[in-house]
Amino acid sequence: MSNKKGKFITLEGGEGVGKSTNVPFIKHYIEARGVNVVTTREPGGTSLAEKIRDLLLQRHDEALTKEAEILLVFAARAQHLNQVIKPALAQGSWVLCDRFTDATYAYQGGGRGIESDAINWLQRFVQNDLSPDLTLLLDLPVAAGMARAKNRGGEADRFEAEQIQFFEQVRSNYLHLAAAFPGRIKLIEANRSLETVQQEMAKHIDIMLEK
């Protein structure tokens, strides 16, 4: 086992910003420099957490309350942290996660209107002091992101079926987080060419690799 703790990178953003496209790029970029990378996602990342993800994303006859929703999010996160993220970091691997707690502040806080104090308490309870070392936040105007997401095809999940105002609030909260934590969260405009976006992400990753 390595005595050097790994780095924790998260990729954030609303619908259609290009996270899924860029996860493989980031993984390969870091691995090409001799670092082992574990890729994962939230909600999900373990067998049990993926079942919770299905509960969160599927539409149900019974409406899911916002309180139940956020508790499910953190239940999945607790499993994910203890089964995947913490062990990988302890072994010296870097972890790249598609969404993490910033998404909770954006979606459940901004979108659902849950008080940040409640999210904060759950964050401390589940994560203790664990936080990403670097967060790459891909930002896109909501209309552009929704158009991209629609082009992917398939049936909209429970979140994707929300009204445009929901996603405006999600984006607003993401931008607020970026302004509040500029050392950790790097805002990347995703309405440019993929090459340009990836060059900017690589620049931030290079800084971490140099450390």
Short mmCIF file of C-alpha atoms in Angstrom, two decimals:
data_model
loop_
_atom_site.label_atom_id
_atom_site.label_comp_id
_atom_site.label_asym_id
_atom_site.label_seq_id
_atom_site.Cartn_x
_atom_site.Cartn_y
_atom_site.Cartn_z
CA MET A 1 0.00 0.00 0.00
CA SER A 2 1.25 3.48 -0.87
CA ASN A 3 1.87 5.87 2.02
CA LYS A 4 1.05 8.76 -0.28
CA LYS A 5 -2.64 9.64 -0.31
CA GLY A 6 -4.27 10.03 -3.71
CA LYS A 7 -5.99 13.15 -5.05
CA PHE A 8 -9.77 13.51 -5.31
CA ILE A 9 -11.08 15.26 -8.45
CA THR A 10 -14.76 15.90 -9.15
CA LEU A 11 -16.44 16.92 -12.36
CA GLU A 12 -19.59 19.03 -11.98
CA GLY A 13 -22.19 20.79 -14.08
CA GLY A 14 -25.82 20.82 -15.15
CA GLU A 15 -27.49 18.89 -17.92
CA GLY A 16 -25.70 18.59 -21.26
CA VAL A 17 -22.44 20.30 -20.26
CA GLY A 18 -20.24 17.41 -21.43
CA LYS A 19 -19.24 15.60 -18.25
CA SER A 20 -19.64 12.11 -19.73
CA THR A 21 -17.52 13.11 -22.73
CA ASN A 22 -14.73 14.46 -20.58
CA VAL A 23 -14.42 11.77 -17.88
CA PRO A 24 -12.46 9.43 -20.22
CA PHE A 25 -10.27 12.33 -21.37
CA ILE A 26 -9.32 13.30 -17.81
CA LYS A 27 -8.69 9.67 -16.82
CA HIS A 28 -6.40 9.03 -19.80
CA TYR A 29 -4.62 12.38 -19.36
CA ILE A 30 -3.69 11.61 -15.76
CA GLU A 31 -2.84 7.95 -16.38
CA ALA A 32 -0.52 8.95 -19.23
CA ARG A 33 1.53 10.71 -16.56
CA GLY A 34 1.95 7.56 -14.51
CA VAL A 35 -0.85 7.94 -11.97
CA ASN A 36 -3.53 5.30 -11.37
CA VAL A 37 -7.06 6.70 -11.65
CA VAL A 38 -10.33 5.26 -10.34
CA THR A 39 -13.38 6.68 -12.14
CA THR A 40 -16.78 6.63 -10.50
CA ARG A 41 -20.03 8.59 -10.31
CA GLU A 42 -22.73 9.93 -8.03
CA PRO A 43 -25.27 8.97 -7.14
CA GLY A 44 -23.91 5.46 -7.54
CA GLY A 45 -20.46 3.92 -7.60
CA THR A 46 -21.29 0.73 -5.66
CA SER A 47 -23.86 -2.01 -6.19
CA LEU A 48 -26.09 -0.70 -3.41
CA ALA A 49 -25.56 2.97 -4.30
CA GLU A 50 -26.52 2.24 -7.92
CA LYS A 51 -29.85 0.83 -6.69
CA ILE A 52 -30.40 4.07 -4.79
CA ARG A 53 -29.52 5.95 -8.00
CA ASP A 54 -32.30 4.08 -9.78
CA LEU A 55 -34.75 5.12 -7.05
CA LEU A 56 -33.68 8.75 -7.47
CA LEU A 57 -33.80 8.86 -11.28
CA GLN A 58 -36.84 6.77 -12.08
CA ARG A 59 -40.31 8.28 -12.10
CA HIS A 60 -42.70 6.84 -9.53
CA ASP A 61 -46.46 6.87 -8.98
CA GLU A 62 -45.72 8.12 -5.49
CA ALA A 63 -44.04 11.53 -5.44
CA LEU A 64 -40.62 11.52 -3.79
CA THR A 65 -40.40 14.27 -1.19
CA LYS A 66 -37.39 16.58 -1.26
CA GLU A 67 -36.45 15.37 2.23
CA ALA A 68 -36.50 11.73 1.13
CA GLU A 69 -34.54 12.68 -2.00
CA ILE A 70 -31.66 14.29 -0.16
CA LEU A 71 -31.48 11.48 2.40
CA LEU A 72 -31.24 8.96 -0.44
CA VAL A 73 -28.45 11.04 -2.03
CA PHE A 74 -26.42 10.98 1.18
CA ALA A 75 -27.20 7.31 1.85
CA ALA A 76 -25.68 6.48 -1.55
CA ARG A 77 -22.75 8.79 -0.80
CA ALA A 78 -22.02 7.11 2.53
CA GLN A 79 -21.74 3.72 0.80
CA HIS A 80 -19.71 5.19 -2.05
CA LEU A 81 -17.21 6.92 0.22
CA ASN A 82 -16.57 3.89 2.40
CA GLN A 83 -16.56 1.25 -0.34
CA VAL A 84 -14.79 3.07 -3.19
CA ILE A 85 -13.48 6.60 -2.66
CA LYS A 86 -11.70 6.37 0.71
CA PRO A 87 -10.02 2.99 0.00
CA ALA A 88 -8.76 4.17 -3.40
CA LEU A 89 -7.34 7.41 -1.97
CA ALA A 90 -5.69 5.50 0.89
CA GLN A 91 -3.95 3.26 -1.64
CA GLY A 92 -2.53 6.29 -3.44
CA SER A 93 -4.84 6.21 -6.45
CA TRP A 94 -6.48 9.36 -7.74
CA VAL A 95 -10.28 9.32 -7.79
CA LEU A 96 -12.25 11.03 -10.55
CA CYS A 97 -15.94 11.32 -9.69
CA ASP A 98 -18.75 12.46 -11.99
CA ARG A 99 -20.61 14.72 -9.53
CA PHE A 100 -20.29 14.87 -5.75
CA THR A 101 -21.57 17.09 -2.93
CA ASP A 102 -21.51 20.30 -4.97
CA ALA A 103 -24.27 18.69 -7.04
CA THR A 104 -26.32 18.28 -3.85
CA TYR A 105 -26.03 21.99 -3.08
CA ALA A 106 -26.97 22.77 -6.69
CA TYR A 107 -29.81 20.28 -7.26
CA GLN A 108 -31.30 19.71 -3.82
CA GLY A 109 -30.33 23.13 -2.48
CA GLY A 110 -30.88 25.32 -5.54
CA GLY A 111 -33.39 23.19 -7.41
CA ARG A 112 -35.44 21.84 -4.49
CA GLY A 113 -34.94 24.72 -2.07
CA ILE A 114 -33.44 22.72 0.81
CA GLU A 115 -31.63 24.97 3.27
CA SER A 116 -27.84 24.90 2.97
CA ASP A 117 -27.58 24.40 6.76
CA ALA A 118 -29.33 21.03 6.42
CA ILE A 119 -27.05 19.99 3.55
CA ASN A 120 -24.06 21.18 5.54
CA TRP A 121 -25.01 19.02 8.52
CA LEU A 122 -25.46 15.92 6.34
CA GLN A 123 -22.16 16.66 4.60
CA ARG A 124 -20.28 16.76 7.92
CA PHE A 125 -22.10 13.66 9.20
CA VAL A 126 -21.32 11.55 6.12
CA GLN A 127 -17.99 12.97 4.91
CA ASN A 128 -16.30 14.29 8.07
CA ASP A 129 -13.54 16.49 6.62
CA LEU A 130 -13.23 14.74 3.24
CA SER A 131 -13.55 17.13 0.32
CA PRO A 132 -12.37 17.16 -3.31
CA ASP A 133 -8.88 18.51 -3.98
CA LEU A 134 -10.05 19.90 -7.33
CA THR A 135 -13.48 20.43 -8.87
CA LEU A 136 -13.85 21.15 -12.57
CA LEU A 137 -17.20 22.88 -13.08
CA LEU A 138 -18.41 22.84 -16.68
CA ASP A 139 -20.81 25.72 -17.23
CA LEU A 140 -23.27 26.26 -20.06
CA PRO A 141 -26.40 28.42 -20.42
CA VAL A 142 -29.37 26.25 -19.44
CA ALA A 143 -31.09 26.41 -22.84
CA ALA A 144 -27.92 25.23 -24.61
CA GLY A 145 -27.37 22.42 -22.12
CA MET A 146 -30.96 21.21 -22.36
CA ALA A 147 -30.75 21.21 -26.16
CA ARG A 148 -27.62 19.07 -26.00
CA ALA A 149 -29.24 16.69 -23.50
CA LYS A 150 -32.32 16.37 -25.71
CA ASN A 151 -30.14 15.45 -28.69
CA ARG A 152 -28.84 12.44 -26.76
CA GLY A 153 -32.28 10.88 -27.12
CA GLY A 154 -33.92 8.46 -24.71
CA GLU A 155 -36.62 9.08 -22.14
CA ALA A 156 -36.01 11.92 -19.69
CA ASP A 157 -35.38 10.78 -16.10
CA ARG A 158 -37.05 12.31 -13.03
CA PHE A 159 -34.60 15.22 -12.92
CA GLU A 160 -34.36 15.85 -16.66
CA ALA A 161 -38.18 16.19 -16.75
CA GLU A 162 -38.06 19.25 -14.47
CA GLN A 163 -39.02 22.72 -15.69
CA ILE A 164 -36.43 25.18 -17.02
CA GLN A 165 -36.62 27.28 -13.83
CA PHE A 166 -35.35 24.30 -11.82
CA PHE A 167 -32.22 24.13 -13.97
CA GLU A 168 -31.72 27.90 -13.83
CA GLN A 169 -31.64 27.60 -10.03
CA VAL A 170 -29.22 24.66 -10.28
CA ARG A 171 -26.88 26.67 -12.49
CA SER A 172 -27.14 29.72 -10.24
CA ASN A 173 -26.12 27.65 -7.22
CA TYR A 174 -23.20 26.11 -9.08
CA LEU A 175 -21.95 29.59 -10.00
CA HIS A 176 -22.39 30.72 -6.40
CA LEU A 177 -20.27 27.77 -5.22
CA ALA A 178 -17.57 28.58 -7.78
CA ALA A 179 -17.42 32.16 -6.50
CA ALA A 180 -17.31 30.98 -2.87
CA PHE A 181 -14.55 28.37 -3.37
CA PRO A 182 -12.29 29.66 -6.18
CA GLY A 183 -9.27 27.74 -4.88
CA ARG A 184 -10.97 24.38 -5.35
CA ILE A 185 -13.64 24.96 -8.00
CA LYS A 186 -12.40 25.91 -11.46
CA LEU A 187 -15.14 27.29 -13.68
CA ILE A 188 -14.83 26.19 -17.29
CA GLU A 189 -17.02 27.64 -20.03
CA ALA A 190 -18.34 24.62 -21.91
CA ASN A 191 -19.79 26.49 -24.90
CA ARG A 192 -16.39 26.48 -26.64
CA SER A 193 -14.77 23.77 -28.75
CA LEU A 194 -14.11 20.45 -27.02
CA GLU A 195 -10.38 20.90 -27.65
CA THR A 196 -10.36 24.29 -25.92
CA VAL A 197 -12.35 22.97 -22.95
CA GLN A 198 -10.00 20.01 -22.55
CA GLN A 199 -6.89 22.20 -22.80
CA GLU A 200 -8.20 24.29 -19.90
CA MET A 201 -8.99 21.21 -17.81
CA ALA A 202 -5.51 19.83 -18.53
CA LYS A 203 -3.98 23.09 -17.29
CA HIS A 204 -5.65 22.71 -13.88
CA ILE A 205 -4.74 19.02 -13.68
CA ASP A 206 -1.09 19.83 -14.51
CA ILE A 207 -0.96 22.13 -11.47
CA MET A 208 -2.11 19.25 -9.26
CA LEU A 209 0.37 16.84 -10.83
CA GLU A 210 3.21 19.30 -10.18
CA LYS A 211 2.29 19.42 -6.49
#
